[in-house]
Short mmCIF file of C-alpha atoms in Angstrom, two decimals:
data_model
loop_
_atom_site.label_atom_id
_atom_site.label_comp_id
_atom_site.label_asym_id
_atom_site.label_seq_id
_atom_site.Cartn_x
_atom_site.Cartn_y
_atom_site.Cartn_z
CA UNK F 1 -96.23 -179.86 -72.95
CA UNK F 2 -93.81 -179.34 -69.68
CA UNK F 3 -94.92 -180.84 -66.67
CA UNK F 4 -92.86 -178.02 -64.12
CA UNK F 5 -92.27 -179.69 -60.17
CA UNK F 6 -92.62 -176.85 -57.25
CA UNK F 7 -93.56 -174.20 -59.34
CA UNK F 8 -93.23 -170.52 -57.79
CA UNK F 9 -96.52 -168.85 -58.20
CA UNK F 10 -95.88 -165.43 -56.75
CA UNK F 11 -96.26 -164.07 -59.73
CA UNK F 12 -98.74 -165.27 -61.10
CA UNK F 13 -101.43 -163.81 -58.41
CA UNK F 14 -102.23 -160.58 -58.65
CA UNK F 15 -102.41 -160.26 -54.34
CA UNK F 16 -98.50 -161.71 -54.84
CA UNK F 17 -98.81 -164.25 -52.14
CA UNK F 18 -95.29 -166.37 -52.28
CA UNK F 19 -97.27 -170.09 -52.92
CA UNK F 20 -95.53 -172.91 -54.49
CA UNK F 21 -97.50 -175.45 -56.34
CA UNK F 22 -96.38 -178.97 -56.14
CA UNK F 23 -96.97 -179.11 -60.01
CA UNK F 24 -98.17 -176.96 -63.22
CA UNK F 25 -98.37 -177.26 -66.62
CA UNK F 26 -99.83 -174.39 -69.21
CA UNK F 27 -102.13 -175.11 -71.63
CA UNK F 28 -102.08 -173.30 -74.96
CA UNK F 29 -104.17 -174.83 -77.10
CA UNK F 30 -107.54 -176.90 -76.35
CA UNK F 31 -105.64 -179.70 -78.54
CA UNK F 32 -103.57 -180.68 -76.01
CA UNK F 33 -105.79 -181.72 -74.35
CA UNK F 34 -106.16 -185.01 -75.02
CA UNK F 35 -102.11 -185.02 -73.84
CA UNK F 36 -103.03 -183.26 -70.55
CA UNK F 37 -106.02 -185.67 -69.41
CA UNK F 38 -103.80 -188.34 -68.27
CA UNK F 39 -101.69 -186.10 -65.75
CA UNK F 40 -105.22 -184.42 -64.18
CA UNK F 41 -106.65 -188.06 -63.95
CA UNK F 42 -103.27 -189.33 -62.51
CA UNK F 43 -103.00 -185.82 -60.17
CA UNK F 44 -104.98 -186.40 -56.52
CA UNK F 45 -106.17 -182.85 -56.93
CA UNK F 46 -106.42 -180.25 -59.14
CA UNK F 47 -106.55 -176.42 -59.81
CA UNK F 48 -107.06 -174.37 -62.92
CA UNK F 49 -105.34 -170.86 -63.00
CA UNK F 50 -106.10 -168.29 -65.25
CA UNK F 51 -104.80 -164.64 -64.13
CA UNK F 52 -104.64 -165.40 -60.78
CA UNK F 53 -106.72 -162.26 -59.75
CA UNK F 54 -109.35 -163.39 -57.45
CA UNK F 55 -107.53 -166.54 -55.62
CA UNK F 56 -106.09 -166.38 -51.79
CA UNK F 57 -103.17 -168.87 -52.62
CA UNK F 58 -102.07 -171.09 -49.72
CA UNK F 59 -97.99 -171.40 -48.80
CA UNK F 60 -98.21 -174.82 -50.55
CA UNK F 61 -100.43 -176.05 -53.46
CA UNK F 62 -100.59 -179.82 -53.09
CA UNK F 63 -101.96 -180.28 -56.37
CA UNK F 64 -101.47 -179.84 -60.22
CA UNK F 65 -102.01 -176.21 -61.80
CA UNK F 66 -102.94 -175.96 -65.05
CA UNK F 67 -102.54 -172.86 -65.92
CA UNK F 68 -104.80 -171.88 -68.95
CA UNK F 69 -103.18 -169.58 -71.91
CA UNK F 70 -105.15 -170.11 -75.15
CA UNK F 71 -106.00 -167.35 -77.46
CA UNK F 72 -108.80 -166.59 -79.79
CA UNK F 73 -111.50 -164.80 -80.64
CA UNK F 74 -114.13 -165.15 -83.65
CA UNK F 75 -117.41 -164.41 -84.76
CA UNK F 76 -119.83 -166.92 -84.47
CA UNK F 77 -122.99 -165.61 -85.89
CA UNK F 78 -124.02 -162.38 -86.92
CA UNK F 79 -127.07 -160.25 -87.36
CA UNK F 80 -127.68 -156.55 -87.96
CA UNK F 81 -128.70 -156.08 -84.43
CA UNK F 82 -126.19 -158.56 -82.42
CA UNK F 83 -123.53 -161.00 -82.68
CA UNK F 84 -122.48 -164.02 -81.12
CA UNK F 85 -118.37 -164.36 -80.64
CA UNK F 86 -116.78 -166.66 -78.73
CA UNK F 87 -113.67 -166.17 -76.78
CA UNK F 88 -110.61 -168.58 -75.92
CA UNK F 89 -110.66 -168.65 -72.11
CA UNK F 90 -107.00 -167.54 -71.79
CA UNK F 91 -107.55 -164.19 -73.24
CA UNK F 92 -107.36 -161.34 -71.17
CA UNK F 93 -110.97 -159.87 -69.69
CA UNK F 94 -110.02 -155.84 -70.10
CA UNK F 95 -108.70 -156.49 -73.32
CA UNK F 96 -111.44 -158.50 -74.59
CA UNK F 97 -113.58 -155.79 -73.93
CA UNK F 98 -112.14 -153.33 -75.37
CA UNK F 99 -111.16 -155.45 -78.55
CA UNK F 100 -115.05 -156.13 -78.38
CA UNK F 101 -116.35 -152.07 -77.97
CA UNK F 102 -113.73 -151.26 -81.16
CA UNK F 103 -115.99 -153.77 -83.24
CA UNK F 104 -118.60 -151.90 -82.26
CA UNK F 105 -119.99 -155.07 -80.37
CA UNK F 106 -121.56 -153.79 -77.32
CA UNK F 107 -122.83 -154.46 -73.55
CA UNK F 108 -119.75 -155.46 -71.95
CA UNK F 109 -118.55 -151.73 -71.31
CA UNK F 110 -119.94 -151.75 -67.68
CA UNK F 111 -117.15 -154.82 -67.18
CA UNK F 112 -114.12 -152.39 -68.01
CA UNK F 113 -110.75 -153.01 -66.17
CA UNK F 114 -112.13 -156.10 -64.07
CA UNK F 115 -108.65 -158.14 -63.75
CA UNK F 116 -108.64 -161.84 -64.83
CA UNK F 117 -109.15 -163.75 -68.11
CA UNK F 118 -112.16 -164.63 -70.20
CA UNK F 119 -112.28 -168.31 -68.74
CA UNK F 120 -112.59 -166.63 -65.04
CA UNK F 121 -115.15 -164.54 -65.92
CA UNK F 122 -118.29 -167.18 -65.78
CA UNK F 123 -116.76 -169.12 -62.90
CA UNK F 124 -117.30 -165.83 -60.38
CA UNK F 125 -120.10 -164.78 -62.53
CA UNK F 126 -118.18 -161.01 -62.57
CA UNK F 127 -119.99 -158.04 -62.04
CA UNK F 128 -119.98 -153.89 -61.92
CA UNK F 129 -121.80 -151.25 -62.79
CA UNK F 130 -125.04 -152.99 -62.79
CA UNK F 131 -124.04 -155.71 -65.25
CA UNK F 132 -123.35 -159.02 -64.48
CA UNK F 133 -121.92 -161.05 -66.88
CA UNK F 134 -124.55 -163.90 -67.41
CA UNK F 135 -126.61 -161.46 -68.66
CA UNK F 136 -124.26 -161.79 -71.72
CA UNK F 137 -122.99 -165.04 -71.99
CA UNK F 138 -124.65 -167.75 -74.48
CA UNK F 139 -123.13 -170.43 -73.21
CA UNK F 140 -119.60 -171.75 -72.04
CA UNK F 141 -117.23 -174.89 -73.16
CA UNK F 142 -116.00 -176.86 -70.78
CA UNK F 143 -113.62 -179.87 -70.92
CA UNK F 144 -115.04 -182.53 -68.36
CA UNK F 145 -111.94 -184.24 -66.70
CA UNK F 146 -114.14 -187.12 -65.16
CA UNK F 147 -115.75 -187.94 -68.46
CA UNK F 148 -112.55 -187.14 -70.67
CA UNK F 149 -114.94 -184.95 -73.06
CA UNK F 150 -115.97 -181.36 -74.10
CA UNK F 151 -119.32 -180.35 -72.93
CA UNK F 152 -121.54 -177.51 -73.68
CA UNK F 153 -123.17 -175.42 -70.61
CA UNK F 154 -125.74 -173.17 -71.71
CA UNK F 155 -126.86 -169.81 -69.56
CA UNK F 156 -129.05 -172.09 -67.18
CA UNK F 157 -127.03 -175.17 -66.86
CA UNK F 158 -123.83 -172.91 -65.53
CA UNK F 159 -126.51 -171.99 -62.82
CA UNK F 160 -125.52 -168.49 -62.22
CA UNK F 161 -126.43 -166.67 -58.85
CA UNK F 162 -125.02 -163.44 -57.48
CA UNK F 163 -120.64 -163.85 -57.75
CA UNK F 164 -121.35 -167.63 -57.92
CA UNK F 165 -121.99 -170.69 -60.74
CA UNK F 166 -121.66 -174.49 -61.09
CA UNK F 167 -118.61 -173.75 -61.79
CA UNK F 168 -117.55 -172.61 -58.61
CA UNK F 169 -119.38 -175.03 -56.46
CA UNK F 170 -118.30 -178.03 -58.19
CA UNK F 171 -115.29 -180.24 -57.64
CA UNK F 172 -112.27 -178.24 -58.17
CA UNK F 173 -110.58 -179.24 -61.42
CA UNK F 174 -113.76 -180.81 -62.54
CA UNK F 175 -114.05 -178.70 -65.10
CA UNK F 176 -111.77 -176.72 -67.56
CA UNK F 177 -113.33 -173.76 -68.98
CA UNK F 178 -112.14 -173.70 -72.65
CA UNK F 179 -114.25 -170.38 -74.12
CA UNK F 180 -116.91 -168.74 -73.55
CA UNK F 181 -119.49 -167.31 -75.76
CA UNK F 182 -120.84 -163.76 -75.61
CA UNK F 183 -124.11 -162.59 -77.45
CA UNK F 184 -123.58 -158.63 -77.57
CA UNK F 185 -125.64 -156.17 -79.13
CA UNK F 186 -124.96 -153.79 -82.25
CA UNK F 187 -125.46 -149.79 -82.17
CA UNK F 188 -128.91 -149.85 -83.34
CA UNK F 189 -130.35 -152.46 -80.51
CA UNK F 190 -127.54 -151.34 -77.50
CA UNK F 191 -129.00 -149.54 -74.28
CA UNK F 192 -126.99 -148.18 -71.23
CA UNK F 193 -126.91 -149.56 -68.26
CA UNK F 194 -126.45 -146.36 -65.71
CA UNK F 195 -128.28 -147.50 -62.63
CA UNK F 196 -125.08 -146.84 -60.32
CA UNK F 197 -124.80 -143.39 -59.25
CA UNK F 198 -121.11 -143.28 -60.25
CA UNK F 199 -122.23 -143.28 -63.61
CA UNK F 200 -125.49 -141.65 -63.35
CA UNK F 201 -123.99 -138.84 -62.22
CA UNK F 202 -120.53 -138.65 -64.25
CA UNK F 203 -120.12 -135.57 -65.72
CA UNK F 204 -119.10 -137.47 -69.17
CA UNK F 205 -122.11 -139.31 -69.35
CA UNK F 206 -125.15 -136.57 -69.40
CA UNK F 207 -127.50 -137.46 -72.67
CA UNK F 208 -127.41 -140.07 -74.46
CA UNK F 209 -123.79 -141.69 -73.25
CA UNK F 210 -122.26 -143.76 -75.84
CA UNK F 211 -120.88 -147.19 -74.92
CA UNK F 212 -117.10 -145.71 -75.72
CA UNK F 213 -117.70 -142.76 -73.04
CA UNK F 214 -119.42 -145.39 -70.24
CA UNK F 215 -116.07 -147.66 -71.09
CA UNK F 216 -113.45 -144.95 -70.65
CA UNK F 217 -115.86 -143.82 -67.31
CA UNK F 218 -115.92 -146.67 -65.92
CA UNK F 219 -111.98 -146.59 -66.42
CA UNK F 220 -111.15 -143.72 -64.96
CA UNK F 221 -113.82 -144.75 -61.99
CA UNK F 222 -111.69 -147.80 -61.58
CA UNK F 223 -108.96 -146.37 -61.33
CA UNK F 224 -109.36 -143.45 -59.01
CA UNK F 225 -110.68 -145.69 -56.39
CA UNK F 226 -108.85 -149.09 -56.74
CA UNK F 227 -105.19 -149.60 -56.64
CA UNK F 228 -103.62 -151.29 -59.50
CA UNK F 229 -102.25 -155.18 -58.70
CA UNK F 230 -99.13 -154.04 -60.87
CA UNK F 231 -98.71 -150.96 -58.32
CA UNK F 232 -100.03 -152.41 -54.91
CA UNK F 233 -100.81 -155.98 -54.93
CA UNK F 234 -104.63 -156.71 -54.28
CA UNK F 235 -107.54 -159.09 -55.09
CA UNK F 236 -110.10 -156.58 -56.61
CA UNK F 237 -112.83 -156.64 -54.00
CA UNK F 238 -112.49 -159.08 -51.19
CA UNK F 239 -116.09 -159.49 -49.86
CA UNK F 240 -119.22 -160.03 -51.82
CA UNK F 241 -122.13 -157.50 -50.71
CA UNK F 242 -123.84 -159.05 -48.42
CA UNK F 243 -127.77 -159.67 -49.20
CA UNK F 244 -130.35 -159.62 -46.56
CA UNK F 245 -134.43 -159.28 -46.21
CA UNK F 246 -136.37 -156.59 -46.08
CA UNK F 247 -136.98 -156.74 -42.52
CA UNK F 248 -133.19 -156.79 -41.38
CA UNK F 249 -132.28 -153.94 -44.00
CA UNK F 250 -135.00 -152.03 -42.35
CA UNK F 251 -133.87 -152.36 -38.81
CA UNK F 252 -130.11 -151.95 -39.98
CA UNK F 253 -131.94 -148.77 -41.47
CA UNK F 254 -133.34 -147.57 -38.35
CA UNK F 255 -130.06 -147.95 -35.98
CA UNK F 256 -127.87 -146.33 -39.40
CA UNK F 257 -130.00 -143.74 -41.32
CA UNK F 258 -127.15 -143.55 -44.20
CA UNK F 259 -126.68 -147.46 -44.78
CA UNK F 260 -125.79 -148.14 -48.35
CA UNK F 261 -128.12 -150.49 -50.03
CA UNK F 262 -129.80 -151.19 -52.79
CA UNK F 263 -133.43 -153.56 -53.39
CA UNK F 264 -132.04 -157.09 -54.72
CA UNK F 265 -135.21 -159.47 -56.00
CA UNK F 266 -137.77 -159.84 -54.10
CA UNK F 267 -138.49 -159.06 -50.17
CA UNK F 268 -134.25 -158.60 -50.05
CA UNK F 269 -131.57 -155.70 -50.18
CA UNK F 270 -127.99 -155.98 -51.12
CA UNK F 271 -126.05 -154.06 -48.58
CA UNK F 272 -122.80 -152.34 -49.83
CA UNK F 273 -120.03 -154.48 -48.05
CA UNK F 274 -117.07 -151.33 -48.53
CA UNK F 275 -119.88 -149.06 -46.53
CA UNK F 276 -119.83 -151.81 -43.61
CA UNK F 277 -115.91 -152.27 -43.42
CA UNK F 278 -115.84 -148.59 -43.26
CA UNK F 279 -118.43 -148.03 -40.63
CA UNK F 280 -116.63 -150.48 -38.51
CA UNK F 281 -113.54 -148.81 -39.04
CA UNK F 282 -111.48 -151.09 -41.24
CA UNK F 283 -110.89 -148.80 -43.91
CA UNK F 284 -106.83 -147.85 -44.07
CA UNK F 285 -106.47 -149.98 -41.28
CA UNK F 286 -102.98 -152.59 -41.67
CA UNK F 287 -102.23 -155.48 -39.51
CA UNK F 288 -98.70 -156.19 -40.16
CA UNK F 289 -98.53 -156.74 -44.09
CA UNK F 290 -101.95 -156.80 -45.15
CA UNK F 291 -104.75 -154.31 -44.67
CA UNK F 292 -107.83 -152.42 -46.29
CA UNK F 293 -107.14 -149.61 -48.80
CA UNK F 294 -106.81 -146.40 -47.37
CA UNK F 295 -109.43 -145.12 -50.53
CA UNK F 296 -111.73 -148.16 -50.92
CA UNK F 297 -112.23 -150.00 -47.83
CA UNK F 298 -113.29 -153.35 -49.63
CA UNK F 299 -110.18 -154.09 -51.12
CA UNK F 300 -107.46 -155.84 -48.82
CA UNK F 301 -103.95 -155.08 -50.12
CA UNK F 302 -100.74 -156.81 -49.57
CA UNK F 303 -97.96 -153.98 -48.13
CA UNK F 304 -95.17 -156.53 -49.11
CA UNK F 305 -94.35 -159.61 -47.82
CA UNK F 306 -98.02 -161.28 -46.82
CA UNK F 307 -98.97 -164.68 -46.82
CA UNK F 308 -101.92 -166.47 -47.17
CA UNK F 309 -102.00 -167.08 -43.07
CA UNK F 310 -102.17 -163.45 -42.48
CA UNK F 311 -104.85 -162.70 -45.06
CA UNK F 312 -106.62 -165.04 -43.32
CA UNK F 313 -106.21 -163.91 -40.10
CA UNK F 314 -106.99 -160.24 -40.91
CA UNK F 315 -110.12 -161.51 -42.81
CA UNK F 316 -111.56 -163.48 -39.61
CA UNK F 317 -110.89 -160.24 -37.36
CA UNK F 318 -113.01 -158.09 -39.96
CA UNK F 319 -116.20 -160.85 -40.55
CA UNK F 320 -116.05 -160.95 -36.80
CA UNK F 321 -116.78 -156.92 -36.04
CA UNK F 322 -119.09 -156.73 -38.89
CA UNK F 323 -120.96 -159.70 -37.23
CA UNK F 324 -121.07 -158.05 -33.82
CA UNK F 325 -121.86 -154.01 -35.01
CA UNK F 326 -124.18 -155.32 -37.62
CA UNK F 327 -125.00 -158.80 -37.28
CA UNK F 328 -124.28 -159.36 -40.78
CA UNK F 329 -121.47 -162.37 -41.91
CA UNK F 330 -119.21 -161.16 -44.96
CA UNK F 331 -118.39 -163.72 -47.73
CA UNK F 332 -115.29 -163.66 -49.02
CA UNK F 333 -115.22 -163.19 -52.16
CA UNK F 334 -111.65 -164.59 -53.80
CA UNK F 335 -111.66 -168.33 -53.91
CA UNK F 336 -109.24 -169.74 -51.57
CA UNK F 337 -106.53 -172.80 -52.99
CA UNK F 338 -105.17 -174.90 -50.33
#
């Protein structure tokens, strides 16, 4: 296992933020382990890095990156209506679902294209299409570095809430997501999940969609309206949807007659952050280097040459109109490493 000094992490964010880590190491196998617990209890702080795609990275990473590559995927259990497999958390989240659909293991279709790994995907608690992915997840293995030991989480103890878990409120570095395990259902037991009008009203989906045609949708959905890290370097959406009661969603309602939002819970409505931005005329606007996407105004995009200082800065100047034209705060939604 290399220990590497002032690594260059450019690439290896998908919003290609020049950030240099003070140190990182890559883990490739849960049994090392054992070998890497003395360098994150010796390290004053720590970060864990899987595909980089939903982290603002800072100039300067005072801490030690582990970067987390381990493969795998089995079968854990299996039934004639479902199937419990667990996945390595280094493997990569589009493939995984697609190596999942040609099994004919299904429910994750809805999660198509989302950038990141399979270790990521419980700390954000990932979501589109009207899945999120707790609804799917068994439980997920952690490696505790306080207690130098592998725990167990189950669905409730990763306390999962809308783009959030215990995960991502904990200590950084506390834990080290090692896999993940999925329960997914078989043909006879599957049901889609078209709540979103993109899908409801795709022209490939009229019937009885099969999970295959809501994959390859949600695809070509993806990719007509979000620009492609590889292409134009971006964080996936940048704000979380903002949720508010029933009484401020129907004054918002009243003042804009074509707000996007839909009922969340109880007495609340999740407002469509992208419709906001737009409204308030953010969408295709640049400052300098950074700026909203000229075709989906929630996704900030780096022109060339950004750091994490001007993300930031554009970011304020946005929460800040949205605050005054709708008094409504955005969250941003990629974690931000200092």
């Amino acid at each position: 296992m290399q220990l590497y000094q002032d690594y260059h992490l450019a690439s290896a964010n998908t919003l290609s933020l020049p950030s240099v880590a003070k140190q990182l190491v890559c883990l490739d196998h849960v049994d090392q382990l054992p070998e890497l617990q003395p360098l994150m209890e010796a390290a004053a702080r720590r970060w864990v890095l899987g595909g980089g795609s939903n982290m603002v990275l800072a100039n300067y990473i005072d801490a030690l990156v582990i970067k987390v590559q381990t493969k795998g995927i089995r079968i854990l259990s299996e039934t004639t209506d479902q199937v419990l497999i667990e996945a390595q958390a280094g493997e990569n989240w589009h493939g995984f679902v697609q190596y999942c659909l040609a099994q004919g293991w299904l429910g994750l279709e809805n999660l198509a294209l989302i950038p990141g790994t399979v270790g990521a995907a419980p700390v954000q608690n990932i979501g589109a299409y009207g899945i999120e992915v707790d609804q799917l997840i068994e439980q997920v293995q952690v490696w505790d570095v306080a207690q130098a030991k592998m725990c167990v989480f189950n669905s409730a103890a990763c306390q999962f809430s809308y783009r959030d878990s215990v995960f991502k409120r904990s200590l950084p570095g506390r834990y080290l997501i090692t896999a993940v395990q999925f329960r997914l259902q078989k043909k006879s037991t599957w049901q889609p999940v078209m709540r979103y009008p993109d899908l409801s009203s795709h022209p490939d989906l009229q019937g009885e969609p099969t999970a295959l045609a809501i994959f390859n949708a949600v695809v070509q959905i993806r990719q007509r309206k979000l620009p492609a890290p590889a292409v134009l370097p971006n964080a996936g959406s940048f704000f979380k949807n903002p949720i508010v009661s029933a009484r401020q969603y129907e004054v918002l309602l009243q003042n804009y007659p074509t707000l996007v939002a839909y009922p969340y819970g109880e007495d609340q409505y999740k407002l469509a952050a992208g419709w906001l931005i737009e409204q308030a005329g953010w969408k295709g606007k640049q400052l300098g280097p950074v700026g909203m996407h000229k075709n989906q105004a929630l996704v900030l995009v780096n022109y060339g040459g950004a750091t994490s200082t001007e993300v930031r800065a554009l970011v304020e100047m946005l929460k800040r109109d949205i605050k005054q034209k709708f008094d409504v705060l955005l969250e941003q939604e990629p974690i931000a490493v200092q």
